[in-house]
CSV table of N, CA and C in Angstrom, one decimal:
chain,number,residue,atom,x,y,z
A,41,VAL,N,0.9,-1.2,0.0
A,41,VAL,CA,0.0,0.0,0.0
A,41,VAL,C,0.9,1.2,0.0
A,42,GLY,N,0.4,2.4,-0.1
A,42,GLY,CA,1.1,3.6,-0.2
A,42,GLY,C,1.8,4.0,1.1
A,43,CYS,N,1.5,3.4,2.2
A,43,CYS,CA,2.1,3.8,3.5
A,43,CYS,C,2.5,2.6,4.3
A,44,PRO,N,3.6,1.9,3.9
A,44,PRO,CA,4.0,0.7,4.5
A,44,PRO,C,4.4,0.8,6.0
A,45,ASP,N,4.8,2.0,6.4
A,45,ASP,CA,5.1,2.2,7.8
A,45,ASP,C,4.0,2.8,8.6
A,46,MET,N,2.8,2.9,8.0
A,46,MET,CA,1.7,3.5,8.8
A,46,MET,C,1.3,2.6,9.9
A,47,ARG,N,1.1,3.3,11.1
A,47,ARG,CA,0.7,2.6,12.3
A,47,ARG,C,-0.8,2.9,12.5
A,48,ILE,N,-1.6,1.9,12.9
A,48,ILE,CA,-3.0,2.1,13.1
A,48,ILE,C,-3.3,1.8,14.6
A,49,ASP,N,-3.9,2.7,15.3
A,49,ASP,CA,-4.4,2.5,16.6
A,49,ASP,C,-5.9,2.7,16.6
A,50,ILE,N,-6.6,1.9,17.4
A,50,ILE,CA,-8.1,2.0,17.5
A,50,ILE,C,-8.5,2.0,18.9
A,51,ALA,N,-9.6,2.5,19.2
A,51,ALA,CA,-10.1,2.5,20.6
A,51,ALA,C,-11.6,2.3,20.6
A,52,GLY,N,-12.1,1.7,21.7
A,52,GLY,CA,-13.5,1.4,21.9
A,52,GLY,C,-13.9,1.7,23.3
A,53,HIS,N,-15.0,2.4,23.5
A,53,HIS,CA,-15.4,2.7,24.8
A,53,HIS,C,-16.7,1.9,25.1
A,54,SER,N,-16.8,1.3,26.3
A,54,SER,CA,-18.0,0.6,26.8
A,54,SER,C,-18.3,-0.5,25.8
A,55,MET,N,-19.5,-0.5,25.2
A,55,MET,CA,-19.9,-1.6,24.3
A,55,MET,C,-19.1,-1.5,23.0
A,56,GLY,N,-18.4,-0.4,22.7
A,56,GLY,CA,-17.5,-0.2,21.6
A,56,GLY,C,-16.3,-1.1,21.7
A,57,ALA,N,-16.0,-1.6,22.9
A,57,ALA,CA,-14.9,-2.5,23.1
A,57,ALA,C,-15.3,-3.9,22.4
A,58,ARG,N,-16.5,-4.2,22.4
A,58,ARG,CA,-17.0,-5.5,21.8
A,58,ARG,C,-16.8,-5.3,20.3
A,59,VAL,N,-17.0,-4.2,19.7
A,59,VAL,CA,-16.8,-3.9,18.3
A,59,VAL,C,-15.3,-4.0,17.9
A,60,VAL,N,-14.5,-3.4,18.7
A,60,VAL,CA,-13.0,-3.5,18.5
A,60,VAL,C,-12.5,-4.9,18.6
A,61,LEU,N,-12.9,-5.6,19.6
A,61,LEU,CA,-12.5,-7.0,19.8
A,61,LEU,C,-13.0,-7.9,18.7
A,62,THR,N,-14.2,-7.7,18.2
A,62,THR,CA,-14.7,-8.5,17.1
A,62,THR,C,-13.9,-8.3,15.9
A,63,ALA,N,-13.6,-7.0,15.6
A,63,ALA,CA,-12.8,-6.7,14.4
A,63,ALA,C,-11.4,-7.3,14.5
A,64,LEU,N,-10.8,-7.2,15.7
A,64,LEU,CA,-9.5,-7.8,15.9
A,64,LEU,C,-9.4,-9.3,15.6
A,65,LYS,N,-10.5,-10.0,15.9
A,65,LYS,CA,-10.5,-11.4,15.7
A,65,LYS,C,-10.5,-11.8,14.2
A,66,GLN,N,-10.9,-10.8,13.4
A,66,GLN,CA,-11.0,-11.1,11.9
A,66,GLN,C,-9.9,-10.5,11.1
A,67,LEU,N,-9.0,-9.8,11.8
A,67,LEU,CA,-7.8,-9.2,11.0
A,67,LEU,C,-6.6,-10.1,11.1
A,68,PRO,N,-5.8,-10.0,10.1
A,68,PRO,CA,-4.5,-10.7,10.1
A,68,PRO,C,-3.7,-10.3,11.3
A,69,PRO,N,-2.8,-11.1,11.8
A,69,PRO,CA,-2.0,-10.7,13.0
A,69,PRO,C,-1.2,-9.4,12.8
A,70,GLY,N,-1.3,-8.6,13.9
A,70,GLY,CA,-0.5,-7.4,14.0
A,70,GLY,C,-0.9,-6.3,13.0
A,71,VAL,N,-2.0,-6.3,12.4
A,71,VAL,CA,-2.4,-5.2,11.5
A,71,VAL,C,-2.6,-3.9,12.3
A,72,ILE,N,-3.2,-4.0,13.5
A,72,ILE,CA,-3.4,-2.9,14.4
A,72,ILE,C,-2.2,-2.8,15.4
A,73,GLU,N,-1.6,-1.6,15.5
A,73,GLU,CA,-0.5,-1.4,16.4
A,73,GLU,C,-1.0,-1.5,17.9
A,74,ASN,N,-2.0,-0.7,18.2
A,74,ASN,CA,-2.5,-0.6,19.6
A,74,ASN,C,-4.0,-0.5,19.6
A,75,ALA,N,-4.7,-1.3,20.4
A,75,ALA,CA,-6.1,-1.2,20.6
A,75,ALA,C,-6.3,-0.8,22.1
A,76,TYR,N,-7.2,0.2,22.3
A,76,TYR,CA,-7.4,0.8,23.6
A,76,TYR,C,-8.9,0.5,23.9
A,77,LEU,N,-9.1,-0.2,25.0
A,77,LEU,CA,-10.4,-0.5,25.5
A,77,LEU,C,-10.7,0.3,26.8
A,78,LEU,N,-11.6,1.2,26.7
A,78,LEU,CA,-11.9,2.2,27.7
A,78,LEU,C,-13.2,1.8,28.4
A,79,ASN,N,-13.2,1.5,29.7
A,79,ASN,CA,-14.3,1.0,30.4
A,79,ASN,C,-15.1,-0.1,29.6
A,80,PRO,N,-14.4,-1.1,29.2
A,80,PRO,CA,-15.0,-2.1,28.3
A,80,PRO,C,-16.1,-2.9,29.0
A,81,ALA,N,-17.3,-2.8,28.3
A,81,ALA,CA,-18.5,-3.5,28.8
A,81,ALA,C,-18.5,-4.9,28.1
A,82,VAL,N,-17.5,-5.7,28.4
A,82,VAL,CA,-17.5,-7.1,28.0
A,82,VAL,C,-17.1,-7.9,29.3
A,83,ASP,N,-17.3,-9.2,29.3
A,83,ASP,CA,-16.9,-10.0,30.5
A,83,ASP,C,-15.5,-9.9,30.8
A,84,TRP,N,-15.2,-10.0,32.1
A,84,TRP,CA,-13.8,-9.9,32.6
A,84,TRP,C,-12.9,-11.1,32.2
A,85,ASP,N,-13.5,-12.2,31.7
A,85,ASP,CA,-12.7,-13.4,31.4
A,85,ASP,C,-12.6,-13.7,29.9
A,86,VAL,N,-12.9,-12.7,29.1
A,86,VAL,CA,-12.9,-12.9,27.6
A,86,VAL,C,-11.6,-13.2,27.0
A,87,PHE,N,-10.5,-12.9,27.7
A,87,PHE,CA,-9.1,-13.2,27.2
A,87,PHE,C,-8.5,-14.5,27.8
A,88,GLU,N,-9.2,-15.1,28.7
A,88,GLU,CA,-8.7,-16.3,29.4
A,88,GLU,C,-8.7,-17.5,28.5
A,89,ASP,N,-8.0,-18.5,29.0
A,89,ASP,CA,-8.0,-19.8,28.3
A,89,ASP,C,-9.4,-20.3,28.1
A,90,SER,N,-9.7,-20.7,26.9
A,90,SER,CA,-11.1,-21.0,26.5
A,90,SER,C,-11.5,-22.5,26.7
A,91,LYS,N,-10.9,-23.2,27.7
A,91,LYS,CA,-11.3,-24.5,28.0
A,91,LYS,C,-12.8,-24.6,28.3
A,92,ASP,N,-13.3,-23.6,28.9
A,92,ASP,CA,-14.7,-23.6,29.3
A,92,ASP,C,-15.6,-23.0,28.3
A,93,TYR,N,-15.1,-22.6,27.2
A,93,TYR,CA,-15.8,-21.9,26.1
A,93,TYR,C,-16.8,-22.9,25.5
A,94,ALA,N,-18.0,-22.8,25.9
A,94,ALA,CA,-19.0,-23.7,25.5
A,94,ALA,C,-19.6,-23.5,24.1
A,95,ASP,N,-20.1,-22.3,23.8
A,95,ASP,CA,-20.9,-22.1,22.6
A,95,ASP,C,-20.5,-20.8,22.0
A,96,PRO,N,-19.8,-20.7,20.8
A,96,PRO,CA,-19.3,-19.5,20.3
A,96,PRO,C,-20.4,-18.6,19.8
A,97,GLU,N,-21.7,-19.1,19.7
A,97,GLU,CA,-22.8,-18.2,19.3
A,97,GLU,C,-23.4,-17.4,20.5
A,98,ILE,N,-23.0,-17.8,21.7
A,98,ILE,CA,-23.5,-17.1,22.9
A,98,ILE,C,-22.5,-16.1,23.4
A,99,PRO,N,-22.7,-14.7,23.3
A,99,PRO,CA,-21.8,-13.8,23.7
A,99,PRO,C,-21.5,-13.9,25.2
A,100,GLY,N,-20.3,-13.6,25.7
A,100,GLY,CA,-20.0,-13.6,27.1
A,100,GLY,C,-19.4,-14.9,27.6
A,101,ASN,N,-19.1,-15.8,26.7
A,101,ASN,CA,-18.4,-17.0,27.1
A,101,ASN,C,-17.0,-16.8,27.5
A,102,ARG,N,-16.5,-17.5,28.4
A,102,ARG,CA,-15.1,-17.4,28.8
A,102,ARG,C,-14.2,-17.6,27.6
A,103,GLY,N,-13.2,-16.8,27.4
A,103,GLY,CA,-12.3,-16.9,26.2
A,103,GLY,C,-12.9,-16.4,24.9
A,104,GLU,N,-14.0,-15.7,25.0
A,104,GLU,CA,-14.7,-15.3,23.7
A,104,GLU,C,-13.8,-14.5,22.8
A,105,PHE,N,-12.9,-13.6,23.4
A,105,PHE,CA,-12.1,-12.8,22.6
A,105,PHE,C,-10.6,-13.1,22.7
A,106,ARG,N,-10.2,-14.2,23.2
A,106,ARG,CA,-8.8,-14.6,23.3
A,106,ARG,C,-8.1,-14.4,22.0
A,107,ASP,N,-8.7,-14.8,20.9
A,107,ASP,CA,-8.0,-14.7,19.6
A,107,ASP,C,-7.9,-13.3,19.1
A,108,SER,N,-8.6,-12.4,19.7
A,108,SER,CA,-8.6,-11.0,19.3
A,108,SER,C,-7.2,-10.4,19.6
A,109,ALA,N,-6.5,-11.0,20.6
A,109,ALA,CA,-5.1,-10.5,20.9
A,109,ALA,C,-4.1,-10.6,19.7
A,110,LYS,N,-4.4,-11.5,18.8
A,110,LYS,CA,-3.5,-11.7,17.6
A,110,LYS,C,-3.7,-10.6,16.6
A,111,GLY,N,-4.8,-9.9,16.6
A,111,GLY,CA,-5.0,-8.8,15.7
A,111,GLY,C,-4.3,-7.5,16.0
A,112,ALA,N,-3.8,-7.3,17.2
A,112,ALA,CA,-3.1,-6.1,17.6
A,112,ALA,C,-1.8,-6.5,18.2
A,113,LYS,N,-0.8,-5.6,18.1
A,113,LYS,CA,0.5,-5.8,18.8
A,113,LYS,C,0.3,-5.6,20.3
A,114,ASN,N,-0.6,-4.7,20.7
A,114,ASN,CA,-0.9,-4.4,22.1
A,114,ASN,C,-2.3,-4.1,22.2
A,115,ILE,N,-2.9,-4.6,23.3
A,115,ILE,CA,-4.3,-4.3,23.7
A,115,ILE,C,-4.2,-3.7,25.1
A,116,TYR,N,-4.7,-2.5,25.3
A,116,TYR,CA,-4.6,-1.8,26.6
A,116,TYR,C,-6.0,-1.7,27.1
A,117,ILE,N,-6.2,-2.2,28.4
A,117,ILE,CA,-7.5,-2.1,29.0
A,117,ILE,C,-7.5,-1.0,30.1
A,118,PHE,N,-8.4,-0.1,30.1
A,118,PHE,CA,-8.5,1.0,31.1
A,118,PHE,C,-9.8,0.8,31.9
A,119,HIS,N,-9.7,0.6,33.2
A,119,HIS,CA,-10.8,0.2,34.0
A,119,HIS,C,-10.9,1.1,35.2
A,120,SER,N,-12.1,1.1,35.8
A,120,SER,CA,-12.4,1.8,37.0
A,120,SER,C,-13.3,1.0,37.9
A,121,SER,N,-12.9,0.6,39.1
A,121,SER,CA,-13.7,-0.2,39.9
A,121,SER,C,-14.9,0.5,40.5
A,122,LEU,N,-15.0,1.8,40.3
A,122,LEU,CA,-16.2,2.5,40.8
A,122,LEU,C,-17.2,2.9,39.7
A,123,ASP,N,-17.0,2.5,38.5
A,123,ASP,CA,-17.8,2.8,37.3
A,123,ASP,C,-19.2,2.4,37.6
A,124,GLU,N,-20.1,3.4,37.7
A,124,GLU,CA,-21.5,3.2,38.1
A,124,GLU,C,-22.3,2.4,37.1
A,125,VAL,N,-22.1,2.7,35.8
A,125,VAL,CA,-22.8,2.0,34.8
A,125,VAL,C,-22.5,0.5,34.8
A,126,LEU,N,-21.2,0.2,34.8
A,126,LEU,CA,-20.8,-1.2,34.8
A,126,LEU,C,-21.2,-1.9,36.2
A,127,LEU,N,-21.1,-1.2,37.3
A,127,LEU,CA,-21.5,-1.8,38.6
A,127,LEU,C,-23.0,-2.1,38.6
A,128,ASP,N,-23.8,-1.2,38.0
A,128,ASP,CA,-25.2,-1.4,38.1
A,128,ASP,C,-25.8,-2.3,37.1
A,129,LEU,N,-25.3,-2.3,35.9
A,129,LEU,CA,-25.9,-3.1,34.8
A,129,LEU,C,-25.3,-4.5,34.6
A,130,PHE,N,-24.0,-4.7,34.7
A,130,PHE,CA,-23.5,-6.0,34.4
A,130,PHE,C,-23.9,-7.1,35.3
A,131,PRO,N,-24.1,-6.8,36.6
A,131,PRO,CA,-24.6,-7.8,37.5
A,131,PRO,C,-26.0,-8.3,37.2
A,132,LEU,N,-26.8,-7.5,36.5
A,132,LEU,CA,-28.1,-8.0,36.1
A,132,LEU,C,-28.0,-9.3,35.3
A,133,TYR,N,-26.9,-9.4,34.6
A,133,TYR,CA,-26.7,-10.6,33.7
A,133,TYR,C,-25.9,-11.7,34.4
A,134,GLY,N,-25.6,-11.4,35.7
A,134,GLY,CA,-24.8,-12.4,36.4
A,134,GLY,C,-23.3,-12.4,36.0
A,135,ARG,N,-22.8,-11.2,35.6
A,135,ARG,CA,-21.5,-11.1,35.0
A,135,ARG,C,-20.7,-10.0,35.7
A,136,THR,N,-19.4,-10.0,35.5
A,136,THR,CA,-18.5,-8.9,36.0
A,136,THR,C,-17.9,-8.3,34.7
A,137,ALA,N,-17.8,-7.0,34.6
A,137,ALA,CA,-17.3,-6.3,33.4
A,137,ALA,C,-15.8,-6.2,33.5
A,138,LEU,N,-15.1,-6.4,32.4
A,138,LEU,CA,-13.7,-6.1,32.2
A,138,LEU,C,-13.4,-4.7,32.6
A,139,GLY,N,-14.3,-3.8,32.4
A,139,GLY,CA,-14.1,-2.4,32.7
A,139,GLY,C,-14.1,-2.0,34.2
A,140,LEU,N,-14.4,-3.0,35.0
A,140,LEU,CA,-14.4,-2.7,36.5
A,140,LEU,C,-13.1,-3.0,37.1
A,141,GLY,N,-12.4,-4.0,36.7
A,141,GLY,CA,-11.2,-4.4,37.4
A,141,GLY,C,-10.1,-5.1,36.5
A,142,GLY,N,-10.4,-5.0,35.2
A,142,GLY,CA,-9.4,-5.7,34.3
A,142,GLY,C,-9.7,-7.2,34.3
A,143,PRO,N,-8.8,-8.0,33.7
A,143,PRO,CA,-9.1,-9.4,33.6
A,143,PRO,C,-9.3,-10.2,34.9
A,144,GLN,N,-10.1,-11.2,34.9
A,144,GLN,CA,-10.4,-12.0,36.1
A,144,GLN,C,-9.1,-12.6,36.6
A,145,ASP,N,-8.3,-13.2,35.7
A,145,ASP,CA,-7.1,-13.9,36.0
A,145,ASP,C,-6.0,-13.4,35.1
A,146,PRO,N,-5.3,-12.3,35.5
A,146,PRO,CA,-4.3,-11.7,34.6
A,146,PRO,C,-3.2,-12.7,34.1
A,147,LYS,N,-3.0,-13.8,34.8
A,147,LYS,CA,-2.0,-14.7,34.4
A,147,LYS,C,-2.4,-15.5,33.2
A,148,GLN,N,-3.7,-15.5,32.9
A,148,GLN,CA,-4.2,-16.3,31.7
A,148,GLN,C,-4.4,-15.5,30.5
A,149,VAL,N,-4.2,-14.2,30.5
A,149,VAL,CA,-4.4,-13.4,29.3
A,149,VAL,C,-3.1,-13.4,28.5
A,150,PRO,N,-3.2,-13.2,27.2
A,150,PRO,CA,-2.1,-13.2,26.3
A,150,PRO,C,-1.1,-12.1,26.8
A,151,ALA,N,0.2,-12.2,26.5
A,151,ALA,CA,1.2,-11.3,27.0
A,151,ALA,C,1.1,-9.9,26.4
A,152,ASN,N,0.4,-9.7,25.3
A,152,ASN,CA,0.3,-8.4,24.7
A,152,ASN,C,-1.0,-7.6,25.2
A,153,VAL,N,-1.7,-8.2,26.2
A,153,VAL,CA,-2.9,-7.5,26.8
A,153,VAL,C,-2.4,-6.9,28.1
A,154,HIS,N,-2.6,-5.6,28.3
A,154,HIS,CA,-2.1,-4.9,29.4
A,154,HIS,C,-3.3,-4.1,30.1
A,155,SER,N,-3.3,-4.1,31.4
A,155,SER,CA,-4.4,-3.5,32.1
A,155,SER,C,-4.0,-2.3,33.0
A,156,TYR,N,-4.8,-1.2,33.0
A,156,TYR,CA,-4.4,-0.1,33.7
A,156,TYR,C,-5.7,0.3,34.6
A,157,ASP,N,-5.4,0.5,35.9
A,157,ASP,CA,-6.5,0.9,36.8
A,157,ASP,C,-6.6,2.4,36.8
A,158,PHE,N,-7.7,3.0,36.3
A,158,PHE,CA,-7.9,4.4,36.2
A,158,PHE,C,-9.0,4.8,37.2
A,159,THR,N,-9.2,4.1,38.3
A,159,THR,CA,-10.2,4.4,39.3
A,159,THR,C,-10.0,5.8,39.8
A,160,ALA,N,-8.7,6.1,40.1
A,160,ALA,CA,-8.4,7.4,40.7
A,160,ALA,C,-8.8,8.6,39.8
A,161,GLN,N,-8.6,8.4,38.5
A,161,GLN,CA,-8.8,9.4,37.5
A,161,GLN,C,-10.3,9.5,37.1
A,162,TRP,N,-11.0,8.3,36.9
A,162,TRP,CA,-12.3,8.3,36.3
A,162,TRP,C,-13.4,8.1,37.4
A,163,ARG,N,-13.0,7.6,38.6
A,163,ARG,CA,-13.9,7.3,39.7
A,163,ARG,C,-15.1,6.6,39.2
A,164,GLU,N,-16.4,7.1,39.5
A,164,GLU,CA,-17.6,6.4,39.2
A,164,GLU,C,-18.1,6.8,37.8
A,165,GLN,N,-17.5,7.7,37.1
A,165,GLN,CA,-18.0,8.3,35.9
A,165,GLN,C,-17.7,7.4,34.7
A,166,HIS,N,-18.7,6.8,34.1
A,166,HIS,CA,-18.5,5.9,33.0
A,166,HIS,C,-18.0,6.7,31.7
A,167,MET,N,-18.3,7.9,31.6
A,167,MET,CA,-18.0,8.8,30.5
A,167,MET,C,-16.8,9.7,30.8
A,168,ALA,N,-16.1,9.5,31.9
A,168,ALA,CA,-15.0,10.4,32.3
A,168,ALA,C,-13.9,10.5,31.3
A,169,VAL,N,-13.6,9.5,30.5
A,169,VAL,CA,-12.6,9.6,29.5
A,169,VAL,C,-12.9,10.8,28.5
A,170,PHE,N,-14.1,11.2,28.4
A,170,PHE,CA,-14.5,12.3,27.5
A,170,PHE,C,-14.5,13.6,28.2
A,171,GLY,N,-14.2,13.6,29.5
A,171,GLY,CA,-14.2,14.9,30.2
A,171,GLY,C,-12.8,15.4,30.3
A,172,PRO,N,-12.6,16.7,30.8
A,172,PRO,CA,-11.3,17.3,30.8
A,172,PRO,C,-10.3,16.6,31.7
A,173,GLN,N,-10.6,16.2,32.9
A,173,GLN,CA,-9.6,15.6,33.8
A,173,GLN,C,-9.3,14.1,33.4
A,174,GLY,N,-10.4,13.4,33.2
A,174,GLY,CA,-10.2,12.0,32.8
A,174,GLY,C,-9.6,11.8,31.4
A,175,GLY,N,-10.0,12.7,30.5
A,175,GLY,CA,-9.4,12.6,29.2
A,175,GLY,C,-8.0,13.0,29.2
A,176,ALA,N,-7.6,14.0,30.0
A,176,ALA,CA,-6.2,14.4,30.0
A,176,ALA,C,-5.3,13.3,30.6
A,177,ALA,N,-5.8,12.6,31.6
A,177,ALA,CA,-5.1,11.5,32.2
A,177,ALA,C,-4.9,10.4,31.2
A,178,PHE,N,-5.9,10.0,30.4
A,178,PHE,CA,-5.8,9.0,29.4
A,178,PHE,C,-4.9,9.4,28.3
A,179,PHE,N,-5.0,10.6,27.8
A,179,PHE,CA,-4.2,11.0,26.6
A,179,PHE,C,-2.7,11.2,27.0
A,180,SER,N,-2.5,11.6,28.3
A,180,SER,CA,-1.1,11.7,28.7
A,180,SER,C,-0.5,10.3,28.7
A,181,LEU,N,-1.2,9.3,29.2
A,181,LEU,CA,-0.6,7.9,29.2
A,181,LEU,C,-0.6,7.4,27.7
A,182,TYR,N,-1.6,7.7,26.9
A,182,TYR,CA,-1.6,7.3,25.5
A,182,TYR,C,-0.3,7.7,24.8
A,183,ARG,N,0.1,9.0,25.0
A,183,ARG,CA,1.3,9.5,24.4
A,183,ARG,C,2.6,8.7,24.8
A,184,THR,N,2.6,8.1,26.0
A,184,THR,CA,3.8,7.3,26.4
A,184,THR,C,3.7,5.9,25.8
A,185,LEU,N,2.4,5.4,25.7
A,185,LEU,CA,2.3,4.0,25.2
A,185,LEU,C,2.4,3.9,23.7
A,186,SER,N,2.1,5.0,23.0
A,186,SER,CA,2.1,5.0,21.6
A,186,SER,C,2.8,6.2,21.1
A,187,PRO,N,4.2,6.3,21.3
A,187,PRO,CA,4.9,7.4,20.9
A,187,PRO,C,5.1,7.5,19.3
A,188,GLY,N,5.5,8.6,18.8
A,188,GLY,CA,5.7,8.7,17.4
A,188,GLY,C,4.8,9.6,16.7
A,189,ASP,N,5.1,9.8,15.4
A,189,ASP,CA,4.4,10.7,14.6
A,189,ASP,C,3.0,10.1,14.2
A,190,ARG,N,1.9,10.9,14.4
A,190,ARG,CA,0.6,10.4,14.1
A,190,ARG,C,0.0,11.1,12.8
A,191,ALA,N,0.9,11.7,12.1
A,191,ALA,CA,0.5,12.3,10.8
A,191,ALA,C,0.1,11.2,9.8
A,192,CYS,N,-0.8,11.6,8.9
A,192,CYS,CA,-1.2,10.7,7.9
A,192,CYS,C,-0.2,10.7,6.7
A,193,CYS,N,-0.2,9.6,6.0
A,193,CYS,CA,0.6,9.6,4.8
A,193,CYS,C,0.1,10.6,3.7
A,194,PRO,N,1.0,11.1,2.9
A,194,PRO,CA,0.5,12.0,1.8
A,194,PRO,C,-0.3,11.3,0.8
């Protein structure tokens, strides 16, 4: 293509994390440089070993997005244990959200999946990443995780 060194980063907030992870499952390995999952509204065990993965047609199975890790060089999860939306809605389905505390068992997730606790910055606000303080904290870390020129190819 015209930009062989072009780096692509993608992000998904809340249910948008499901969109990002679904896309990553379908891409060739490493097409995406970095994927950012902000307050992801997916189960906390979606990256774990899929031995208990019963039915791929039912969302929310353990290991549902383990293969998504192949589509990006890095996946960064940003979570807040006080997120009111995830605290109130996810338990209705008998589940715990990845956006509340990161992966259930961090030892089982692929090595390129990284988790950051943003409880101090985002507190209970599900949309804090879009606010001035929460957004500033995220983008400050983003610049260190994803350094380099972000200009488009001519």
